[in-house]
Amino acid sequence: MDQGGVATVVRTGGSTSGSVGVQFQHTRRLPDFLQSVNLKYVKLGYHYLISNLLTLCFIPLIAAVSVQVSQMNLDDLRHLWLHLQYNLVSIVICSAILVFGLTVYIMTRPRPVYLVDYACYRAPDPLKAPFDRFMEHSRLTGDFDESSLEFQRKILERSGLGDETYVPKAMHNIPPTPSMAAAREEAEEVMFGALDILFHNTNINPKDIGILVVNCSLFNPTPSLSAMIVNKYKLRGNIRSFNLGGMGCSAGVIAVDLAKDLLQVHRNTYGVVVSTENITQNWYFGNKKSMLIPNCLFRVGGSAVLLSNKSKDRRKAKYKLVHVVRTNRGADDKAFSCVYQEQDDAGKTGVSLSKDLMAIAGGALKTNITTLGPLVLPISEQLLFFATLLVKKLFNSKVKPYIPDFKLAFDHFCIHAGGRAVIDELEKNLQLLPVHVEASRMTLHRFGNTSSSSIWYELAYIEAKGRMRRGHRVWQIAFGSGFKCNSAVWQALRIVRPSCNGPWEGCIDKYPVRLST
């Protein structure tokens, strides 16, 4: 607690007389304001002042107009009415132009896109892969040498994953039994599991779905995953269905962006976005270190999101989509190849992660937030950033660039749970507090890296904790191969409670857990 000054009271007593005297010591020095004033409150006050500057400027104008109106008498009002009658033609023309302009604006403005509800898949308990069982199975397969086993052990210890993440059924067999049939089974269990929960919670008839977008990077069978969903739920024949592949962990935001664009064109309909990844046929059984990391991080998971452009759905929707910003660094060779599916020297297929991955992700993030910042940051932060930039360019190149405070723009952060290092770096570079990255860390601990669906497990965590309030803004940010960094911004339309059969149901009270350093 900050204190502005100190007062000292000294009690003295004589040992012979037994009287007690009181002596006050006063200081003439002013308090040290640099120590007593928390500068973050000064910055907050500046933010409020600049953000409400226009309102503050209008107050004197409104006061002056009110005084002027209060001094008008009946004769003044009669003269005003006669003046309007003599200029009737001008008034009619202006009114017509105003009505025409409003009509054009209403017809051409972007239609709001609402998130009615979403669901995340939670695998059954027999598919859990505790640390010890994972290492024991890896040893019993006979595919990994001692060096690779030790490498996986170290990665797991530092990964931030807990003992309750899930791997597909085929990986629990000894030896593992990856096959096309097993991969299809995994995909069906995840996608249909999430969709069943979604349709149950929303009471939506699957035949009312007009748009379907499915994203899965590494498993793209024929017929497609979207065709599997159409067949399972007997969706209507004129549905606009899309299947996105090879786009990495940020494909969930890309799928939302595609669905948003389609909802601008097709009126009065629903769109469903399904995000998942398939592990069964993409487990690496070689000894190349850079290709072993995905084995340690990626786990079973998936999500299904129901979007709507119907105005009546605003009342029951959880969120409204505010912005989507996408950044693609694929033109750069290093960025393009930093997450790369290939074969090792022994002909075994896996996904290789470059040692430059974090640096490339940082560059993509910088580009993304440079575009996103002007859309979401309060004017106070933009002015500070611009002023610092001018000083740096014109006067002193050694001045550190001002890092905008994104905590003033967003109430909650859903950072893709790609790994502990990713979360650590974003927490540091965006100057976030531990509570802001809690959802990401706990999702990584409980479910592992579920690829493009991880941001929805994080949003479900925030809801399960009872932290989502009306008007709160959420920033979902994800990274993916290519290399891409994508952001989605949502605004809560009400106090959001967790939906039934949520991924954190029955276990949310155990979190947050203390993670080892």
Coordinates of C-alpha atoms in Angstrom, one line a residue:
M1 CA 0.0 0.0 0.0
D2 CA 1.4 3.4 -1.0
Q3 CA 1.8 6.0 1.8
G4 CA 2.3 9.7 1.3
G5 CA 3.9 10.6 4.6
V6 CA 4.9 9.4 8.1
A7 CA 3.8 10.7 11.4
T8 CA 5.7 9.5 14.5
V9 CA 4.4 9.4 18.1
V10 CA 6.9 8.8 20.9
R11 CA 5.7 8.1 24.4
T12 CA 8.1 8.7 27.3
G13 CA 7.6 8.1 30.9
G14 CA 9.6 9.1 34.0
S15 CA 10.6 6.1 36.2
T16 CA 10.3 8.1 39.5
S17 CA 7.2 10.1 39.1
G18 CA 5.3 7.6 37.0
S19 CA 4.0 10.4 34.7
V20 CA 3.7 9.7 31.0
G21 CA 4.6 12.3 28.4
V22 CA 3.8 12.4 24.8
Q23 CA 6.2 13.8 22.2
F24 CA 5.2 14.4 18.6
Q25 CA 7.8 14.5 15.9
H26 CA 6.8 16.4 12.7
T27 CA 8.6 16.4 9.4
R28 CA 8.6 19.5 7.2
R29 CA 9.6 17.5 4.0
L30 CA 7.1 16.8 1.3
P31 CA 6.3 13.2 0.5
D32 CA 8.4 11.5 -2.2
F33 CA 5.8 11.3 -4.9
L34 CA 8.0 9.1 -7.1
Q35 CA 7.8 6.5 -4.4
S36 CA 4.2 7.2 -3.2
V37 CA 2.4 7.5 -6.5
N38 CA 1.9 4.4 -8.6
L39 CA 2.7 5.6 -12.2
K40 CA 0.3 3.1 -13.7
Y41 CA -2.6 5.1 -12.2
V42 CA -1.2 8.3 -13.8
K43 CA -1.1 6.4 -17.2
L44 CA -4.7 5.2 -16.6
G45 CA -5.8 8.7 -15.9
Y46 CA -4.2 9.9 -19.1
H47 CA -6.0 7.1 -20.9
Y48 CA -9.4 8.1 -19.6
L49 CA -8.7 11.8 -20.3
I50 CA -7.7 11.3 -24.0
S51 CA -10.4 8.7 -24.6
N52 CA -13.1 11.1 -23.3
L53 CA -11.6 14.2 -24.8
L54 CA -14.3 14.7 -27.4
T55 CA -17.0 14.4 -24.7
L56 CA -15.2 16.9 -22.5
C57 CA -15.0 19.3 -25.4
F58 CA -18.7 19.1 -26.1
I59 CA -19.7 19.9 -22.5
P60 CA -19.0 23.6 -22.8
L61 CA -20.8 23.7 -26.2
I62 CA -23.8 21.9 -24.8
A63 CA -23.9 24.3 -21.8
A64 CA -23.8 27.3 -24.1
V65 CA -26.6 26.0 -26.3
S66 CA -28.7 25.2 -23.2
V67 CA -28.3 28.7 -21.9
Q68 CA -29.2 30.2 -25.3
V69 CA -32.3 28.0 -25.6
S70 CA -33.4 28.9 -22.1
Q71 CA -33.4 32.6 -23.0
M72 CA -35.7 32.2 -26.0
N73 CA -39.3 33.5 -25.7
L74 CA -42.5 32.8 -27.8
D75 CA -41.6 35.5 -30.4
D76 CA -38.3 33.9 -31.0
L77 CA -39.9 30.5 -31.6
R78 CA -42.5 32.0 -33.9
H79 CA -39.7 33.7 -36.0
L80 CA -37.9 30.4 -36.2
W81 CA -41.0 28.6 -37.5
L82 CA -41.6 31.2 -40.2
H83 CA -38.0 30.9 -41.3
L84 CA -38.4 27.2 -41.7
Q85 CA -41.5 27.6 -43.8
Y86 CA -39.8 30.0 -46.2
N87 CA -37.0 27.4 -46.7
L88 CA -39.3 24.3 -47.1
V89 CA -37.7 23.2 -50.4
S90 CA -34.2 23.2 -48.9
I91 CA -35.4 21.2 -45.9
V92 CA -37.2 18.6 -48.1
I93 CA -34.1 18.2 -50.3
C94 CA -31.8 17.8 -47.3
S95 CA -34.1 15.3 -45.8
A96 CA -34.2 13.3 -49.0
I97 CA -30.5 13.2 -49.2
L98 CA -30.2 12.2 -45.6
V99 CA -32.7 9.4 -46.0
F100 CA -31.0 8.2 -49.2
G101 CA -27.6 8.2 -47.5
L102 CA -28.9 6.3 -44.5
T103 CA -30.5 3.7 -46.8
V104 CA -27.3 3.2 -48.7
Y105 CA -25.3 2.8 -45.4
I106 CA -27.8 0.3 -44.0
M107 CA -27.8 -1.8 -47.2
T108 CA -24.0 -1.8 -47.7
R109 CA -22.6 -2.0 -44.1
P110 CA -21.1 -5.3 -43.0
R111 CA -23.6 -7.6 -41.4
P112 CA -22.7 -8.5 -37.8
V113 CA -21.6 -12.0 -37.2
Y114 CA -22.6 -13.6 -33.9
L115 CA -21.1 -16.6 -32.1
V116 CA -24.2 -18.4 -30.8
D117 CA -22.2 -21.1 -29.0
Y118 CA -19.3 -23.5 -29.4
A119 CA -18.2 -26.9 -28.1
C120 CA -14.9 -28.6 -27.4
Y121 CA -14.3 -32.3 -27.5
R122 CA -13.0 -34.1 -24.4
A123 CA -11.7 -37.6 -25.0
P124 CA -12.6 -40.5 -22.7
D125 CA -10.3 -41.2 -19.7
P126 CA -8.9 -44.5 -21.2
L127 CA -7.1 -42.3 -23.8
K128 CA -5.1 -40.3 -21.2
A129 CA -1.4 -40.4 -21.7
P130 CA 0.4 -39.7 -18.3
F131 CA 4.1 -38.9 -18.5
D132 CA 5.3 -42.3 -17.3
R133 CA 3.0 -44.2 -19.6
F134 CA 4.1 -42.1 -22.6
M135 CA 7.7 -42.8 -22.0
E136 CA 7.2 -46.5 -21.4
H137 CA 5.2 -46.9 -24.6
S138 CA 7.9 -44.9 -26.5
R139 CA 10.5 -47.3 -25.2
L140 CA 8.5 -50.5 -25.9
T141 CA 7.9 -49.5 -29.6
G142 CA 11.5 -50.2 -30.3
D143 CA 11.7 -47.3 -32.8
F144 CA 13.6 -44.8 -30.7
D145 CA 17.2 -45.0 -29.5
E146 CA 18.3 -44.0 -26.0
S147 CA 19.3 -40.5 -27.1
S148 CA 15.8 -39.9 -28.6
L149 CA 14.1 -41.2 -25.5
E150 CA 16.1 -39.0 -23.3
F151 CA 15.4 -36.0 -25.6
Q152 CA 11.6 -36.7 -25.4
R153 CA 11.8 -37.0 -21.6
K154 CA 13.5 -33.6 -21.3
I155 CA 11.0 -32.0 -23.7
L156 CA 8.1 -33.4 -21.7
E157 CA 9.5 -32.2 -18.4
R158 CA 9.7 -28.6 -19.8
S159 CA 6.7 -28.7 -22.0
G160 CA 4.0 -27.5 -19.5
L161 CA 1.8 -30.6 -20.2
G162 CA 0.2 -32.5 -17.4
D163 CA -0.7 -36.1 -16.9
E164 CA -4.3 -35.9 -18.3
T165 CA -3.7 -35.1 -21.9
Y166 CA -5.0 -37.5 -24.6
V167 CA -3.5 -39.5 -27.5
P168 CA -5.5 -41.5 -30.0
K169 CA -6.5 -45.1 -29.5
A170 CA -4.0 -46.5 -32.1
M171 CA -1.1 -44.9 -30.1
H172 CA -2.1 -46.8 -27.0
N173 CA -1.4 -50.2 -28.7
I174 CA 2.0 -51.8 -28.4
P175 CA 3.2 -51.6 -31.1
P176 CA 1.1 -48.6 -32.3
T177 CA -1.3 -49.4 -35.1
P178 CA -1.6 -46.3 -37.3
S179 CA -3.8 -46.8 -40.3
M180 CA -6.3 -45.0 -42.5
A181 CA -9.2 -46.6 -40.7
A182 CA -7.8 -45.6 -37.3
A183 CA -7.2 -42.1 -38.5
R184 CA -10.8 -41.9 -39.8
E185 CA -12.0 -43.2 -36.5
E186 CA -10.1 -40.5 -34.6
A187 CA -11.4 -37.8 -36.8
E188 CA -15.0 -39.0 -36.5
E189 CA -14.8 -39.3 -32.7
V190 CA -13.5 -35.7 -32.3
M191 CA -15.6 -33.9 -34.9
F192 CA -18.8 -35.7 -34.2
G193 CA -18.3 -35.5 -30.5
A194 CA -17.9 -31.7 -30.6
L195 CA -20.8 -31.3 -33.1
D196 CA -23.2 -33.5 -31.0
I197 CA -22.6 -31.3 -28.0
L198 CA -23.1 -28.1 -30.1
F199 CA -26.3 -29.2 -31.6
H200 CA -27.6 -30.5 -28.3
N201 CA -26.8 -27.2 -26.5
T202 CA -28.2 -24.9 -29.2
N203 CA -31.2 -27.0 -30.3
I204 CA -30.2 -26.2 -33.9
N205 CA -31.5 -28.5 -36.7
P206 CA -28.4 -29.5 -38.7
K207 CA -30.4 -29.0 -41.9
D208 CA -30.5 -25.2 -41.0
I209 CA -26.8 -25.0 -41.5
G210 CA -25.9 -23.1 -44.7
I211 CA -22.1 -22.9 -44.4
L212 CA -19.6 -25.5 -43.2
V213 CA -15.9 -24.9 -42.9
V214 CA -13.6 -27.7 -41.6
N215 CA -9.9 -27.3 -41.0
C216 CA -7.4 -30.1 -40.3
S217 CA -3.7 -29.7 -41.4
L218 CA -2.3 -33.2 -41.7
F219 CA -5.2 -35.5 -42.5
N220 CA -7.1 -34.9 -45.7
P221 CA -8.8 -38.1 -46.8
T222 CA -11.2 -38.6 -49.8
P223 CA -14.1 -38.0 -49.3
S224 CA -13.1 -35.0 -47.3
L225 CA -13.7 -34.3 -43.6
S226 CA -16.4 -31.8 -44.5
A227 CA -18.1 -34.5 -46.6
M228 CA -18.0 -36.9 -43.6
I229 CA -19.9 -34.3 -41.6
V230 CA -22.4 -33.7 -44.4
N231 CA -23.0 -37.5 -44.6
K232 CA -23.3 -38.0 -40.8
Y233 CA -25.8 -35.2 -40.1
K234 CA -27.6 -35.4 -43.5
L235 CA -27.0 -31.7 -44.2
R236 CA -28.9 -30.1 -47.0
G237 CA -27.8 -30.4 -50.6
N238 CA -27.0 -26.7 -51.3
I239 CA -24.7 -26.3 -48.3
R240 CA -21.5 -24.3 -48.9
S241 CA -18.9 -26.6 -47.5
F242 CA -15.1 -26.1 -47.4
N243 CA -12.2 -28.2 -46.3
L244 CA -8.9 -26.4 -45.3
G245 CA -5.7 -28.4 -45.1
G246 CA -2.0 -27.8 -44.4
M247 CA -2.6 -24.4 -42.8
G248 CA -1.3 -25.2 -39.4
C249 CA -2.4 -24.2 -35.9
S250 CA -3.7 -20.8 -37.0
A251 CA -6.2 -22.4 -39.4
G252 CA -9.0 -22.0 -36.9
V253 CA -9.0 -18.2 -37.2
I254 CA -8.7 -18.6 -41.0
A255 CA -11.8 -20.8 -41.0
V256 CA -13.7 -18.2 -38.9
D257 CA -12.6 -15.5 -41.4
L258 CA -13.8 -17.5 -44.3
A259 CA -17.1 -18.2 -42.6
K260 CA -17.5 -14.5 -41.8
D261 CA -17.0 -13.5 -45.5
L262 CA -19.6 -16.1 -46.6
L263 CA -22.1 -14.9 -44.0
Q264 CA -21.8 -11.4 -45.5
V265 CA -23.0 -12.8 -48.8
H266 CA -25.6 -15.4 -47.8
R267 CA -28.3 -13.9 -45.7
N268 CA -30.2 -15.3 -42.8
T269 CA -28.2 -18.4 -42.2
Y270 CA -25.9 -20.3 -39.9
G271 CA -22.3 -21.2 -40.4
V272 CA -20.4 -24.0 -38.6
V273 CA -16.6 -24.0 -38.2
V274 CA -15.0 -27.3 -37.1
S275 CA -11.3 -27.2 -36.1
T276 CA -9.2 -30.3 -35.4
E277 CA -5.9 -32.1 -36.0
N278 CA -5.3 -35.8 -36.5
I279 CA -2.4 -37.5 -34.7
T280 CA -2.9 -41.2 -35.7
Q281 CA -1.2 -41.1 -39.1
N282 CA 1.2 -38.3 -38.2
W283 CA 3.1 -39.7 -35.2
Y284 CA 6.9 -39.7 -35.9
F285 CA 8.7 -43.0 -35.3
G286 CA 12.3 -41.8 -36.1
N287 CA 15.2 -40.3 -34.2
K288 CA 15.6 -36.8 -35.7
K289 CA 15.4 -34.5 -32.8
S290 CA 13.6 -31.6 -34.5
M291 CA 10.9 -34.0 -35.6
L292 CA 10.3 -35.6 -32.2
I293 CA 9.0 -32.3 -30.6
P294 CA 5.5 -32.6 -32.1
N295 CA 5.1 -36.1 -30.5
C296 CA 5.7 -34.6 -27.1
L297 CA 3.3 -31.6 -27.5
F298 CA 0.4 -32.5 -29.8
R299 CA -2.7 -34.2 -28.3
V300 CA -6.2 -35.1 -29.3
G301 CA -8.8 -32.2 -29.4
G302 CA -11.2 -30.4 -31.6
S303 CA -13.9 -27.7 -31.5
A304 CA -17.2 -26.8 -33.3
V305 CA -18.4 -23.2 -33.5
L306 CA -21.8 -22.0 -34.5
L307 CA -21.9 -18.6 -36.2
S308 CA -25.0 -16.6 -37.3
N309 CA -25.9 -13.5 -39.3
K310 CA -29.5 -13.5 -38.1
S311 CA -30.4 -10.3 -36.1
K312 CA -32.7 -12.3 -33.8
D313 CA -29.8 -14.4 -32.7
R314 CA -28.1 -11.5 -31.0
R315 CA -30.3 -12.0 -27.9
K316 CA -29.0 -15.6 -27.3
A317 CA -25.5 -15.3 -28.8
K318 CA -22.4 -15.2 -26.6
Y319 CA -20.2 -13.0 -28.6
K320 CA -20.0 -10.7 -31.7
L321 CA -17.1 -10.9 -34.1
V322 CA -15.3 -7.5 -34.1
H323 CA -12.1 -8.0 -36.1
V324 CA -10.1 -10.6 -37.9
V325 CA -6.5 -9.8 -38.8
R326 CA -4.3 -12.2 -40.8
T327 CA -0.6 -12.1 -41.4
N328 CA 1.2 -14.4 -43.9
R329 CA 5.0 -14.5 -44.0
G330 CA 5.2 -17.3 -46.6
A331 CA 7.1 -15.1 -49.1
D332 CA 10.2 -15.4 -46.8
D333 CA 12.0 -18.7 -47.3
K334 CA 13.0 -19.2 -43.6
A335 CA 9.4 -18.5 -42.5
F336 CA 8.0 -20.8 -45.1
S337 CA 10.2 -23.8 -44.0
C338 CA 10.3 -23.3 -40.2
V339 CA 7.4 -25.8 -39.8
Y340 CA 7.9 -28.4 -42.5
Q341 CA 6.5 -31.9 -43.1
E342 CA 9.2 -34.1 -44.6
Q343 CA 11.0 -37.5 -44.4
D344 CA 14.1 -38.1 -42.4
D345 CA 17.2 -40.0 -43.7
A346 CA 15.5 -43.3 -42.8
G347 CA 12.4 -42.4 -44.9
K348 CA 10.1 -41.8 -41.9
T349 CA 7.7 -38.9 -42.2
G350 CA 7.2 -36.2 -39.6
V351 CA 7.0 -32.5 -39.0
S352 CA 10.3 -30.7 -38.4
L353 CA 10.4 -27.5 -36.3
S354 CA 13.2 -25.1 -37.1
K355 CA 15.4 -23.5 -34.4
D356 CA 14.4 -20.1 -35.8
L357 CA 10.8 -20.8 -35.1
M358 CA 10.5 -18.4 -32.1
A359 CA 12.2 -15.5 -33.9
I360 CA 10.0 -16.0 -37.0
A361 CA 6.9 -16.1 -34.8
G362 CA 8.0 -12.9 -33.1
G363 CA 8.3 -11.1 -36.5
A364 CA 4.9 -12.4 -37.6
L365 CA 3.4 -11.2 -34.3
K366 CA 5.0 -7.8 -34.7
T367 CA 3.4 -7.4 -38.2
N368 CA 0.1 -8.6 -37.0
I369 CA -0.2 -6.3 -34.0
T370 CA 1.0 -3.4 -36.1
T371 CA -2.2 -3.9 -38.2
L372 CA -4.4 -4.8 -35.3
G373 CA -3.3 -2.0 -33.0
P374 CA -5.0 0.9 -34.7
L375 CA -8.3 -1.0 -34.8
V376 CA -8.4 -1.8 -31.1
L377 CA -6.1 0.4 -29.1
P378 CA -7.5 3.5 -27.4
I379 CA -6.4 6.8 -28.9
S380 CA -4.2 7.5 -25.9
E381 CA -2.0 4.5 -26.6
Q382 CA -1.8 5.3 -30.3
L383 CA -0.7 8.9 -29.5
L384 CA 2.0 7.7 -27.2
F385 CA 3.2 5.2 -29.7
F386 CA 3.3 7.8 -32.5
A387 CA 5.0 10.4 -30.4
T388 CA 7.7 7.9 -29.3
L389 CA 8.2 6.9 -33.0
L390 CA 8.7 10.5 -34.0
V391 CA 11.2 11.2 -31.3
K392 CA 13.1 8.1 -32.2
K393 CA 13.2 9.0 -35.9
L394 CA 13.9 12.7 -35.7
F395 CA 15.9 13.2 -32.5
N396 CA 17.3 10.1 -30.8
S397 CA 17.5 6.7 -32.4
K398 CA 18.5 5.2 -29.1
V399 CA 15.0 5.9 -27.6
K400 CA 13.3 2.6 -27.0
P401 CA 10.1 2.1 -29.0
Y402 CA 6.9 2.4 -26.9
I403 CA 5.1 -0.9 -26.5
P404 CA 1.4 -0.3 -26.6
D405 CA -0.5 -1.6 -23.6
F406 CA -2.9 -4.1 -25.1
K407 CA -4.4 -4.7 -21.7
L408 CA -6.3 -1.4 -22.3
A409 CA -7.8 -2.9 -25.4
F410 CA -8.6 -6.4 -24.3
D411 CA -10.0 -8.0 -21.1
H412 CA -9.0 -11.6 -22.0
F413 CA -6.2 -13.2 -24.0
C414 CA -6.5 -16.6 -25.7
I415 CA -2.9 -17.3 -26.9
H416 CA -2.5 -20.5 -28.9
A417 CA -1.2 -23.2 -26.5
G418 CA 1.6 -24.2 -28.9
G419 CA 4.1 -24.7 -26.1
R420 CA 5.4 -23.2 -22.9
A421 CA 8.0 -21.1 -24.8
V422 CA 5.3 -19.5 -27.0
I423 CA 3.2 -18.5 -24.0
D424 CA 6.3 -17.2 -22.1
E425 CA 7.5 -15.0 -25.0
L426 CA 4.1 -13.4 -25.5
E427 CA 3.6 -12.8 -21.8
K428 CA 7.0 -11.0 -21.8
N429 CA 6.7 -9.1 -25.0
L430 CA 3.1 -7.9 -24.6
Q431 CA 3.8 -7.1 -20.9
L432 CA 0.9 -9.3 -19.7
L433 CA 0.1 -10.4 -16.2
P434 CA 0.0 -14.1 -15.1
V435 CA -3.8 -14.0 -15.0
H436 CA -3.9 -13.0 -18.7
V437 CA -2.0 -16.1 -19.8
E438 CA -3.6 -18.4 -17.2
A439 CA -6.1 -19.8 -19.6
S440 CA -3.4 -20.7 -22.1
R441 CA -1.1 -22.3 -19.6
M442 CA -3.9 -24.4 -18.0
T443 CA -5.2 -25.5 -21.4
L444 CA -1.7 -26.6 -22.3
H445 CA -1.4 -28.4 -19.0
R446 CA -4.8 -30.1 -19.2
F447 CA -5.2 -30.8 -23.0
G448 CA -1.8 -30.3 -24.5
N449 CA -1.4 -28.6 -27.9
T450 CA -4.7 -29.3 -29.7
S451 CA -3.6 -27.3 -32.7
S452 CA -6.2 -24.8 -34.1
S453 CA -8.8 -25.7 -31.5
S454 CA -6.7 -24.7 -28.5
I455 CA -8.0 -21.1 -28.5
W456 CA -11.5 -22.4 -27.9
Y457 CA -10.5 -24.5 -24.9
E458 CA -8.9 -21.4 -23.5
L459 CA -12.1 -19.3 -24.0
A460 CA -14.0 -22.2 -22.3
Y461 CA -11.6 -21.9 -19.4
I462 CA -12.3 -18.2 -18.9
E463 CA -16.1 -18.8 -19.0
A464 CA -15.8 -21.7 -16.6
K465 CA -14.0 -19.4 -14.2
G466 CA -16.9 -17.0 -14.4
R467 CA -14.7 -14.1 -15.6
M468 CA -16.6 -13.1 -18.8
R469 CA -18.8 -10.1 -18.5
R470 CA -20.9 -8.1 -20.9
G471 CA -18.8 -5.9 -23.1
H472 CA -15.5 -7.7 -22.4
R473 CA -13.2 -8.1 -25.4
V474 CA -11.3 -11.3 -26.1
W475 CA -8.2 -11.5 -28.3
Q476 CA -7.6 -14.9 -29.8
I477 CA -4.1 -15.2 -31.4
A478 CA -2.7 -18.2 -33.1
F479 CA 0.5 -19.2 -35.1
G480 CA 0.7 -21.7 -37.9
S481 CA 2.9 -23.2 -40.6
G482 CA 3.5 -21.1 -43.7
F483 CA 4.3 -19.0 -41.5
K484 CA 1.1 -17.3 -40.3
C485 CA 0.0 -15.2 -37.3
N486 CA -3.8 -14.6 -37.1
S487 CA -5.9 -12.7 -34.7
A488 CA -9.7 -12.7 -33.9
V489 CA -11.3 -10.2 -31.6
W490 CA -14.7 -11.0 -30.0
Q491 CA -17.0 -8.9 -27.8
A492 CA -19.2 -10.5 -25.1
L493 CA -22.8 -9.7 -25.5
R494 CA -23.8 -10.7 -22.0
I495 CA -22.4 -12.3 -18.9
V496 CA -21.3 -15.6 -20.4
R497 CA -21.7 -18.8 -18.5
P498 CA -20.1 -22.1 -19.5
S499 CA -22.3 -24.3 -21.7
C500 CA -23.3 -27.9 -20.8
N501 CA -20.8 -30.7 -21.3
G502 CA -17.9 -28.2 -21.5
P503 CA -14.3 -29.4 -21.6
W504 CA -13.6 -28.1 -18.1
E505 CA -16.8 -29.5 -16.5
G506 CA -16.0 -31.4 -13.3
C507 CA -12.3 -30.3 -13.2
I508 CA -12.3 -26.5 -13.3
D509 CA -12.0 -26.2 -9.5
K510 CA -8.6 -27.9 -9.7
Y511 CA -7.2 -25.0 -11.7
P512 CA -5.0 -23.1 -11.8
V513 CA -2.3 -25.6 -10.8
R514 CA 1.2 -24.7 -9.9
L515 CA 3.6 -25.4 -12.7
S516 CA 7.2 -26.5 -12.2
T517 CA 9.8 -24.0 -13.4

